[in-house]
Coordinates of C-alpha atoms in Angstrom, one line a residue:
M30 CA 146.3 -83.7 123.6
F31 CA 146.4 -80.0 122.8
W32 CA 144.6 -77.3 124.7
F33 CA 143.5 -74.3 122.7
K34 CA 143.1 -70.9 124.3
K35 CA 139.6 -69.5 124.0
Q36 CA 139.4 -66.3 121.9
T37 CA 139.4 -63.1 124.0
V38 CA 138.2 -59.9 122.5
K39 CA 138.8 -56.5 124.2
G40 CA 137.4 -53.1 123.9
S41 CA 137.6 -51.5 120.5
D42 CA 138.8 -54.7 118.9
F43 CA 135.1 -55.5 118.5
F44 CA 134.7 -52.5 116.2
K45 CA 136.8 -53.3 113.2
G46 CA 134.9 -53.0 110.0
T47 CA 131.5 -52.6 111.8
T48 CA 128.5 -50.3 112.0
D49 CA 127.3 -48.5 115.1
I50 CA 123.5 -48.4 114.8
H51 CA 122.7 -46.4 117.9
C52 CA 124.3 -43.3 119.2
H53 CA 123.5 -39.7 120.1
L54 CA 126.3 -37.8 118.3
L55 CA 124.2 -35.3 116.4
P56 CA 125.0 -32.2 118.5
A57 CA 122.5 -30.2 120.6
V58 CA 119.3 -32.0 119.5
D59 CA 118.7 -34.1 122.5
D60 CA 120.4 -35.2 125.8
G61 CA 123.4 -36.5 123.8
M62 CA 126.5 -34.6 122.5
A63 CA 126.3 -30.9 123.3
T64 CA 129.0 -29.6 121.0
L65 CA 130.3 -30.1 117.5
E66 CA 133.7 -30.6 118.9
E67 CA 132.8 -33.6 121.1
S68 CA 130.9 -35.3 118.2
L69 CA 133.8 -34.9 115.8
E70 CA 136.3 -36.1 118.4
L71 CA 134.3 -39.2 119.1
L72 CA 133.9 -40.0 115.4
S73 CA 137.7 -39.6 115.1
L74 CA 138.2 -42.2 117.8
E75 CA 135.7 -44.5 116.2
E76 CA 137.4 -44.2 112.9
Q77 CA 140.7 -45.1 114.5
A78 CA 139.0 -48.2 116.0
G79 CA 137.9 -49.3 112.6
I80 CA 134.2 -48.4 112.5
K81 CA 133.1 -47.9 109.0
R82 CA 129.5 -46.6 109.4
V83 CA 127.6 -44.8 112.1
Y84 CA 123.9 -44.1 112.5
L85 CA 123.1 -41.0 114.4
T86 CA 119.9 -41.8 116.2
P87 CA 118.7 -38.8 118.2
H88 CA 115.9 -39.2 120.6
N89 CA 112.4 -38.4 119.3
M90 CA 110.1 -38.4 122.3
G91 CA 107.4 -36.2 120.8
L92 CA 106.6 -32.7 121.9
S93 CA 105.0 -33.8 125.2
G94 CA 107.9 -36.2 126.1
A95 CA 110.5 -33.6 125.3
V96 CA 108.7 -31.0 127.5
V97 CA 108.5 -33.4 130.4
D98 CA 112.3 -34.0 130.2
A99 CA 113.2 -30.3 129.5
E100 CA 115.1 -29.9 132.7
S101 CA 117.3 -33.0 132.2
Y102 CA 117.9 -32.0 128.6
G103 CA 119.0 -28.5 129.7
K104 CA 121.5 -30.0 132.1
A105 CA 122.9 -32.3 129.5
L106 CA 123.3 -29.5 127.1
S107 CA 124.9 -27.1 129.6
G108 CA 128.4 -28.1 128.6
N109 CA 129.4 -29.3 132.1
H110 CA 130.4 -32.7 130.7
K111 CA 132.6 -31.2 128.0
Q112 CA 136.0 -33.0 127.5
P113 CA 139.3 -31.6 126.4
I114 CA 140.0 -31.8 122.7
A115 CA 142.0 -35.0 121.9
T116 CA 145.4 -34.6 120.3
E117 CA 144.4 -37.4 117.9
Y118 CA 141.7 -35.2 116.5
L119 CA 143.7 -32.0 116.1
E120 CA 146.7 -33.6 114.4
G121 CA 146.3 -33.1 110.6
N122 CA 142.7 -31.9 111.0
S123 CA 141.7 -28.6 112.6
S124 CA 143.1 -26.0 114.9
V125 CA 141.3 -25.1 118.1
A126 CA 140.3 -21.7 116.7
E127 CA 138.8 -23.4 113.6
I128 CA 136.8 -25.8 115.7
Q129 CA 135.5 -22.9 117.8
R130 CA 134.5 -21.0 114.6
H131 CA 132.7 -24.1 113.3
Q132 CA 130.8 -24.3 116.6
R133 CA 129.6 -20.8 116.3
E134 CA 128.5 -21.4 112.7
Y135 CA 126.7 -24.6 113.8
D136 CA 124.9 -22.8 116.6
A137 CA 124.0 -19.8 114.5
A138 CA 122.4 -22.0 111.9
E139 CA 120.0 -23.3 114.4
T140 CA 118.8 -19.8 115.4
K141 CA 118.1 -19.0 111.7
S142 CA 116.3 -22.3 111.1
S143 CA 112.6 -22.3 110.3
F144 CA 112.3 -25.1 112.9
A145 CA 113.9 -23.0 115.7
G146 CA 111.9 -23.4 118.9
E147 CA 111.2 -27.1 118.7
P148 CA 112.2 -28.7 122.1
K149 CA 115.3 -30.8 122.5
G150 CA 114.4 -34.4 122.1
G151 CA 111.3 -33.5 120.2
F152 CA 112.7 -32.3 116.9
S153 CA 110.6 -33.1 113.8
S154 CA 112.0 -35.4 111.2
A155 CA 112.5 -32.4 108.8
H156 CA 114.4 -30.6 111.6
L157 CA 116.7 -33.5 112.3
R158 CA 117.4 -33.9 108.6
E159 CA 118.4 -30.3 108.4
R160 CA 120.7 -30.6 111.4
F161 CA 122.2 -33.8 110.0
E162 CA 123.1 -32.2 106.7
L163 CA 124.7 -29.3 108.5
F164 CA 126.7 -31.6 110.7
K165 CA 127.9 -33.6 107.7
S166 CA 129.2 -30.4 106.2
F167 CA 131.7 -30.1 109.1
Y168 CA 132.8 -33.7 109.1
T169 CA 135.8 -34.6 107.0
G170 CA 136.5 -38.2 108.2
S171 CA 136.0 -41.5 106.4
I172 CA 133.1 -42.9 108.4
E173 CA 129.8 -43.1 106.5
L174 CA 127.3 -41.1 108.4
C175 CA 123.6 -42.1 108.3
L176 CA 120.5 -40.7 110.0
A177 CA 117.8 -42.6 111.8
S178 CA 116.0 -41.8 115.1
E179 CA 115.2 -43.5 118.5
Y180 CA 111.5 -43.2 119.0
M181 CA 109.7 -43.2 122.4
M182 CA 106.7 -45.4 122.0
N183 CA 103.8 -43.1 122.8
K184 CA 100.6 -41.8 121.2
E185 CA 102.5 -39.1 119.2
F186 CA 104.8 -41.8 117.8
L187 CA 101.7 -43.8 116.8
T188 CA 100.5 -40.8 114.8
K189 CA 103.9 -40.5 113.1
V190 CA 103.8 -44.2 112.1
E191 CA 100.3 -43.9 110.6
K192 CA 101.5 -40.8 108.6
K193 CA 104.8 -42.7 107.7
D194 CA 106.8 -39.7 109.0
I195 CA 109.5 -42.0 110.3
L196 CA 113.3 -41.8 110.1
T197 CA 114.2 -45.5 109.5
Y198 CA 117.5 -47.2 108.9
S199 CA 118.8 -47.2 105.3
D200 CA 116.7 -50.2 104.4
G201 CA 113.6 -48.1 104.8
V202 CA 112.0 -50.7 107.0
H203 CA 113.7 -51.0 110.4
V204 CA 113.0 -48.4 113.0
L205 CA 114.5 -48.0 116.5
V206 CA 112.1 -47.7 119.4
E207 CA 112.3 -47.5 123.2
T208 CA 110.1 -47.2 126.3
S209 CA 110.5 -45.8 129.8
Y210 CA 113.0 -47.8 131.9
F211 CA 110.4 -48.2 134.6
S212 CA 107.1 -49.0 132.9
P213 CA 105.8 -49.8 129.4
P214 CA 103.4 -47.5 127.6
V215 CA 99.8 -48.6 127.8
E216 CA 99.7 -48.8 124.0
M217 CA 103.0 -50.7 123.5
D218 CA 101.4 -53.7 121.9
E219 CA 99.3 -51.6 119.7
I220 CA 102.3 -49.5 118.6
L221 CA 104.4 -52.5 117.7
Y222 CA 101.6 -54.1 115.9
T223 CA 100.8 -50.9 114.0
L224 CA 104.4 -50.6 113.0
V225 CA 104.3 -54.1 111.4
L226 CA 101.0 -53.4 109.7
N227 CA 102.5 -50.3 108.1
G228 CA 105.4 -52.3 106.7
Y229 CA 108.0 -51.4 109.4
K230 CA 110.2 -53.7 111.5
P231 CA 110.7 -52.5 115.0
I232 CA 114.1 -52.8 116.8
I233 CA 113.6 -52.5 120.5
A234 CA 116.5 -50.6 122.0
H235 CA 118.4 -51.7 125.1
P236 CA 115.8 -54.1 126.5
E237 CA 118.3 -55.1 129.2
R238 CA 117.7 -51.7 130.8
Y239 CA 113.9 -52.0 131.2
R240 CA 113.4 -52.8 134.8
Y241 CA 109.8 -53.8 134.3
M242 CA 110.6 -56.6 131.9
S243 CA 110.7 -60.2 133.0
E244 CA 111.9 -63.4 131.3
K245 CA 108.4 -63.9 130.2
D246 CA 108.3 -60.5 128.5
Y247 CA 111.5 -61.1 126.7
K248 CA 110.3 -64.4 125.4
A249 CA 107.0 -62.9 124.3
L250 CA 108.9 -60.2 122.2
N251 CA 111.1 -62.9 120.7
D252 CA 108.2 -65.2 119.9
K253 CA 106.4 -62.3 118.1
G254 CA 109.5 -61.7 115.9
Y255 CA 110.4 -58.3 117.3
E256 CA 114.2 -57.6 117.1
L257 CA 116.2 -56.5 120.1
Q258 CA 119.3 -54.2 120.2
L259 CA 121.9 -54.6 122.9
N260 CA 123.8 -51.7 124.4
F261 CA 127.2 -53.4 124.3
L262 CA 128.6 -51.5 127.2
A263 CA 126.0 -53.3 129.4
L264 CA 128.5 -56.2 129.1
S265 CA 131.2 -54.1 130.7
G266 CA 129.1 -53.4 133.8
Y267 CA 128.6 -49.8 132.7
Y268 CA 124.9 -49.8 133.8
G269 CA 125.4 -51.9 136.9
K270 CA 125.2 -55.5 138.0
E271 CA 121.5 -56.1 137.3
V272 CA 121.6 -54.8 133.8
Y273 CA 124.8 -56.8 133.2
E274 CA 123.2 -60.0 134.3
R275 CA 120.1 -59.3 132.1
A276 CA 122.3 -58.5 129.1
M277 CA 124.3 -61.7 129.5
Y278 CA 121.1 -63.8 129.9
L279 CA 119.6 -62.3 126.7
L280 CA 122.9 -62.7 124.8
E281 CA 123.2 -66.3 125.7
K282 CA 119.5 -67.0 125.0
G283 CA 120.0 -65.6 121.5
Y284 CA 117.4 -63.0 121.9
Y285 CA 119.5 -60.1 120.5
N286 CA 119.7 -59.2 116.9
F287 CA 121.8 -56.1 116.8
T288 CA 124.1 -54.1 119.1
G289 CA 125.0 -50.4 119.4
S290 CA 126.9 -48.0 121.6
D291 CA 124.2 -45.6 122.7
F292 CA 127.0 -43.1 123.2
H293 CA 125.8 -39.8 124.8
R294 CA 129.1 -38.6 126.1
L295 CA 132.7 -38.5 124.9
S296 CA 133.8 -39.4 128.4
T297 CA 132.0 -42.8 128.1
Y298 CA 134.3 -43.8 125.3
Y299 CA 137.5 -42.8 127.1
H300 CA 136.5 -44.4 130.4
Q301 CA 134.4 -47.5 129.5
I302 CA 135.5 -49.0 126.2
K303 CA 138.6 -50.6 127.9
K304 CA 136.4 -52.4 130.4
L305 CA 134.6 -54.4 127.6
K306 CA 136.2 -57.8 127.6
L307 CA 134.7 -61.1 126.5
K308 CA 136.0 -64.5 125.6
G309 CA 134.9 -67.7 124.0
K310 CA 131.3 -68.1 123.1
K311 CA 130.3 -64.8 124.6
A312 CA 132.8 -62.9 122.4
D313 CA 131.6 -64.8 119.4
L314 CA 128.0 -63.9 120.1
L315 CA 128.7 -60.2 120.4
L316 CA 130.8 -60.3 117.2
E317 CA 127.8 -61.9 115.4
L318 CA 125.6 -58.9 116.5
F319 CA 128.1 -56.5 115.1
A320 CA 128.1 -58.4 111.9
N321 CA 124.3 -58.3 111.8
N322 CA 124.5 -54.4 112.0
S323 CA 125.7 -54.4 108.4
R324 CA 122.2 -55.5 107.3
L325 CA 120.8 -52.1 108.2

């Protein structure tokens, strides 16, 4: 009798040939990456890991949501979390002086924009498209960059849906949505139903992080055909034991359809990717989610 060792997959080995469908790498538009330097460095690391395509999905909380969170956005954008420039990024790419010059150009373009003054986390679709095109002009790597958005489900979003003013994935149908971690919006069912009525397919971001959701809630979402996106670092324990256990439960139940990084910080990649380690069926299930990402 022969005993076969179960497949073990670690860290960035999950990424080869894949698509990241959820991250906050578009600089200075929400609580994600604050600088051009950080975003380009992380993309360089993802390219080395074998990622082929990345969707930048900045938060869109609406004007009221962005104002409420103005203080936290301000802290996130203060630059306190800034990491040193990686040697891997500099070699054969850009000098420190050139990166700093590009940063000044990127910042200056925002002050001249006709959209200047929109709150972080509440940029309009047209504003995000403008920033995305500018960001792409500074990127020289091989990853295919795409733009979508992560929408907070509230009344403002419902209006956007009805006007079809939505940044979807490239299929023109799927749209990434989220709720508060602590309580659902009163109009959540209405929003999800309205999305479907208007020809969209909602992907609910990181359901493992919603403290108010129970097993019954997850099953109800699944029964209604709504698709769920796993933050794969939940499986490394990044968000704590409770979220880890929820994520494992949902993964094994087959409730997830996609997975994404939800990167907000360069430091997260450096410190957390190496902690992601799965074997056997669990590794296979996560690899399947990465494969599903290519559909978007």
